[in-house]
Short mmCIF file of C-alpha atoms in Angstrom, two decimals:
data_model
loop_
_atom_site.label_atom_id
_atom_site.label_comp_id
_atom_site.label_asym_id
_atom_site.label_seq_id
_atom_site.Cartn_x
_atom_site.Cartn_y
_atom_site.Cartn_z
CA UNK A 3 -0.25 -5.47 -9.50
CA UNK A 4 -0.83 -2.11 -7.96
CA UNK A 5 -1.81 -2.28 -4.17
CA UNK A 6 -5.65 -1.50 -3.56
CA UNK A 7 -6.53 1.64 -1.82
CA UNK A 8 -7.14 0.75 1.55
CA UNK A 9 -10.53 2.26 2.86
CA UNK A 10 -11.91 2.25 6.48
CA UNK A 11 -15.70 2.77 6.42
CA UNK A 12 -17.45 4.43 9.65
CA UNK A 13 -21.24 4.70 9.84
CA UNK A 14 -23.66 3.69 12.51
CA UNK A 15 -26.32 2.42 10.00
CA UNK A 16 -25.38 -1.09 8.94
CA UNK A 17 -27.39 -0.71 5.63
CA UNK A 18 -25.29 2.37 4.65
CA UNK A 19 -22.22 0.40 5.34
CA UNK A 20 -23.46 -2.63 3.45
CA UNK A 21 -24.41 -0.56 0.49
CA UNK A 22 -21.21 1.17 0.32
CA UNK A 23 -19.57 -2.12 0.31
CA UNK A 24 -21.59 -3.52 -2.41
CA UNK A 25 -20.95 -0.50 -4.51
CA UNK A 26 -17.33 -1.11 -4.49
CA UNK A 27 -17.40 -4.93 -4.79
CA UNK A 28 -16.56 -4.87 -8.25
CA UNK A 29 -13.77 -2.14 -7.95
CA UNK A 30 -10.29 -4.13 -7.34
CA UNK A 31 -8.64 -0.65 -6.76
CA UNK A 32 -10.29 -0.27 -3.45
CA UNK A 33 -10.09 -2.50 -0.27
CA UNK A 34 -12.43 -1.70 2.75
CA UNK A 35 -10.20 -3.07 5.50
CA UNK A 36 -12.40 -2.10 8.25
CA UNK A 37 -15.89 -0.90 9.37
CA UNK A 38 -16.67 0.93 12.46
CA UNK A 39 -20.23 1.92 14.11
CA UNK A 40 -18.89 5.10 15.78
CA UNK A 41 -16.07 7.75 15.79
CA UNK A 42 -14.22 6.03 18.75
CA UNK A 43 -14.23 2.70 17.01
CA UNK A 44 -13.12 4.37 13.76
CA UNK A 45 -10.11 5.93 15.60
CA UNK A 46 -9.20 2.66 17.21
CA UNK A 47 -9.26 0.91 13.88
CA UNK A 48 -7.26 3.43 12.25
CA UNK A 49 -4.46 3.16 14.71
CA UNK A 50 -4.41 -0.68 14.22
CA UNK A 51 -5.27 -0.83 10.27
CA UNK A 52 -3.69 2.57 8.95
CA UNK A 53 -5.90 2.91 6.16
CA UNK A 54 -5.27 5.21 3.14
CA UNK A 55 -8.65 6.79 3.41
CA UNK A 56 -11.30 6.98 6.33
CA UNK A 57 -14.69 7.54 4.98
CA UNK A 58 -16.69 9.02 8.03
CA UNK A 59 -20.36 9.86 8.44
CA UNK A 60 -20.90 13.17 10.13
CA UNK A 61 -23.63 12.04 12.62
CA UNK A 62 -22.37 9.04 14.66
CA UNK A 63 -22.68 8.08 18.50
CA UNK A 64 -19.97 8.48 20.84
CA UNK A 65 -17.76 10.73 18.48
CA UNK A 66 -19.18 12.43 15.54
CA UNK A 67 -17.32 12.56 12.19
CA UNK A 68 -16.18 16.11 12.35
CA UNK A 69 -14.69 15.41 15.86
CA UNK A 70 -13.08 12.03 14.51
CA UNK A 71 -11.55 14.00 11.43
CA UNK A 72 -9.82 16.37 13.77
CA UNK A 73 -8.47 13.73 16.06
CA UNK A 74 -7.25 11.86 12.95
CA UNK A 75 -5.65 15.14 11.68
CA UNK A 76 -3.76 15.30 14.88
CA UNK A 77 -2.91 11.56 15.57
CA UNK A 78 -2.55 10.12 12.17
CA UNK A 79 -2.27 12.95 9.59
CA UNK A 80 -1.09 10.65 6.72
CA UNK A 81 -4.86 9.34 6.54
CA UNK A 82 -7.07 11.25 4.31
CA UNK A 83 -10.63 11.91 5.47
CA UNK A 84 -13.70 11.81 3.32
CA UNK A 85 -16.93 12.92 4.70
CA UNK A 86 -19.83 10.79 3.40
CA UNK A 87 -23.02 12.35 4.46
CA UNK A 88 -26.80 13.33 3.99
CA UNK A 89 -25.96 17.11 4.89
CA UNK A 90 -26.06 19.37 2.07
CA UNK A 91 -25.19 22.27 4.05
CA UNK A 92 -22.52 24.94 3.68
CA UNK A 93 -22.04 24.81 7.68
CA UNK A 94 -21.02 21.37 7.54
CA UNK A 95 -18.79 21.67 4.29
CA UNK A 96 -17.05 24.64 6.12
CA UNK A 97 -16.72 22.51 9.50
CA UNK A 98 -15.48 19.78 7.45
CA UNK A 99 -12.69 21.56 5.70
CA UNK A 100 -11.83 23.26 9.23
CA UNK A 101 -11.64 19.74 10.59
CA UNK A 102 -9.17 18.51 7.95
CA UNK A 103 -11.30 16.63 5.52
CA UNK A 104 -10.14 16.58 1.98
CA UNK A 105 -13.56 15.00 0.66
CA UNK A 106 -17.08 15.83 1.15
CA UNK A 107 -19.76 13.58 -0.83
CA UNK A 108 -23.42 13.44 -0.31
CA UNK A 109 -25.01 10.00 0.22
CA UNK A 110 -27.20 10.58 -2.95
CA UNK A 111 -24.17 10.80 -5.09
CA UNK A 112 -24.10 8.28 -8.00
CA UNK A 113 -21.73 5.30 -8.07
CA UNK A 114 -19.34 7.00 -10.21
CA UNK A 115 -19.16 10.18 -8.33
CA UNK A 116 -18.17 8.22 -5.22
CA UNK A 117 -15.45 6.21 -7.15
CA UNK A 118 -14.19 9.50 -8.65
CA UNK A 119 -14.10 11.13 -5.48
CA UNK A 120 -12.17 8.28 -3.68
CA UNK A 121 -9.67 8.46 -6.60
CA UNK A 122 -9.16 11.97 -6.33
CA UNK A 123 -8.60 11.77 -2.48
CA UNK A 124 -6.29 8.92 -2.96
CA UNK A 125 -4.20 10.90 -5.61
CA UNK A 126 -3.76 13.92 -2.95
CA UNK A 127 -6.41 15.87 -4.67
CA UNK A 128 -9.83 17.20 -3.30
CA UNK A 129 -13.21 15.77 -3.93
CA UNK A 130 -16.08 18.28 -2.87
CA UNK A 131 -19.72 18.21 -3.57
CA UNK A 132 -20.02 21.03 -6.27
CA UNK A 133 -23.58 22.24 -5.19
CA UNK A 134 -22.57 22.70 -1.37
CA UNK A 135 -19.32 24.32 -2.53
CA UNK A 136 -21.32 26.94 -4.48
CA UNK A 137 -23.52 27.64 -1.45
CA UNK A 138 -20.29 27.92 0.62
CA UNK A 139 -18.79 30.39 -1.94
CA UNK A 140 -22.10 32.70 -1.85
CA UNK A 141 -21.74 32.74 1.74
CA UNK A 142 -18.10 33.79 1.83
CA UNK A 143 -18.69 36.46 -0.65
CA UNK A 144 -21.55 37.77 1.42
CA UNK A 145 -19.34 37.63 4.64
CA UNK A 146 -16.67 39.81 2.86
CA UNK A 147 -19.58 42.08 1.80
CA UNK A 148 -19.37 41.52 -1.74
CA UNK A 149 -15.39 41.27 -1.96
CA UNK A 150 -13.98 38.33 -4.06
CA UNK A 151 -12.70 35.53 -1.74
CA UNK A 152 -9.05 35.26 -2.01
CA UNK A 153 -8.61 38.69 -3.36
CA UNK A 154 -5.59 39.25 -1.14
CA UNK A 155 -3.64 36.51 -3.19
CA UNK A 156 -1.05 37.81 -5.66
CA UNK A 157 -1.46 36.36 -9.08
CA UNK A 158 1.76 34.24 -8.41
CA UNK A 159 0.20 33.03 -5.33
CA UNK A 160 -3.11 32.08 -7.12
CA UNK A 161 -0.69 30.00 -9.44
CA UNK A 162 0.97 28.23 -6.48
CA UNK A 163 -2.56 27.46 -4.84
CA UNK A 164 -3.51 25.79 -8.09
CA UNK A 165 -0.40 23.79 -8.06
CA UNK A 166 -1.13 22.87 -4.22
CA UNK A 167 -4.56 21.76 -5.36
CA UNK A 168 -2.87 19.49 -7.86
CA UNK A 169 -0.77 17.84 -5.24
CA UNK A 170 2.62 19.20 -6.12
CA UNK A 171 5.27 19.48 -3.49
CA UNK A 172 7.48 22.45 -2.87
CA UNK A 173 10.13 21.28 -5.13
CA UNK A 174 7.70 20.61 -8.01
CA UNK A 175 6.15 23.82 -7.65
CA UNK A 176 9.41 25.26 -7.93
CA UNK A 177 10.35 23.31 -11.09
CA UNK A 178 7.00 24.16 -12.56
CA UNK A 179 7.38 28.02 -11.91
CA UNK A 180 11.07 28.05 -12.61
CA UNK A 181 11.93 29.36 -9.01
CA UNK A 182 14.00 28.00 -6.23
CA UNK A 183 12.46 25.41 -3.75
CA UNK A 184 13.02 27.78 -0.83
CA UNK A 185 10.93 30.63 -2.88
CA UNK A 186 8.15 28.12 -3.64
CA UNK A 187 7.98 27.17 0.13
CA UNK A 188 7.64 31.00 1.01
CA UNK A 189 4.78 31.34 -1.57
CA UNK A 190 2.99 28.13 -0.01
CA UNK A 191 3.42 29.55 3.33
CA UNK A 192 2.15 32.99 2.35
CA UNK A 193 -0.99 31.27 0.69
CA UNK A 194 -1.64 29.38 3.86
CA UNK A 195 -1.42 32.22 6.06
CA UNK A 196 -3.72 34.53 3.83
CA UNK A 197 -6.36 31.70 3.53
CA UNK A 198 -6.10 31.43 7.25
CA UNK A 199 -5.79 27.51 7.18
CA UNK A 200 -3.46 25.26 9.01
CA UNK A 201 -1.74 23.41 6.30
CA UNK A 202 -1.51 22.90 2.36
CA UNK A 203 -4.06 20.34 2.33
CA UNK A 204 -6.64 22.76 3.87
CA UNK A 205 -5.35 25.45 1.53
CA UNK A 206 -6.23 23.08 -1.50
CA UNK A 207 -9.71 22.11 -0.09
CA UNK A 208 -10.48 25.96 0.95
CA UNK A 209 -9.37 26.95 -2.70
CA UNK A 210 -11.66 24.76 -4.39
CA UNK A 211 -14.39 25.29 -1.73
CA UNK A 212 -14.14 28.98 -2.31
CA UNK A 213 -13.92 28.83 -6.23
CA UNK A 214 -10.43 30.11 -6.22
CA UNK A 215 -9.00 27.02 -8.14
CA UNK A 216 -11.03 24.39 -10.33
CA UNK A 217 -11.47 20.98 -8.83
CA UNK A 218 -9.30 18.55 -11.07
CA UNK A 219 -11.14 15.81 -13.16
CA UNK A 220 -10.02 12.26 -12.46
CA UNK A 221 -8.21 10.91 -15.45
CA UNK A 222 -8.61 7.30 -16.25
#
């Protein structure tokens, strides 16, 4: 039997944590291995438990979710971060992406949306709220004075960005496009540089948030 996806849940409201746990109670593919009431406790538990996904509220005492996400990216980059929040704001989504989060779901999301989002994040994909992503896309277009976001990317780099968002490694990208692994790596590095992000995970999230690639749908 496949090992369950190990989750750590951090939220300062006990009712929210209890509701989230109840929502996943009949989903054996997930296991909540720890619960934290603030960001500092979340970091401590992540160091001890090493979950697959850390689910963080943005507004928490001691250390907020964005700061916690940044520290996790530095200290335990293998842990994927999903922000579960009430803030339907492009400001918060942009900050989340910059902090290294690969998921951004609202607390009024349906149960199925949450489950699908967790599955996507666990599979190395991105899970972003569509409405907030659209708001961020409009902002970026305005910021660029009407220019299309990612217009500096070549057609090949757009292909590479799509494959990054699909979770492919440099070797797999090379095989998919019929190019050498080293060439694929060079394309990936150029994409990361042109998008102004720190790594391929942020490139994937940014690409989806800006409408450069479509979010992948979960396949059961």
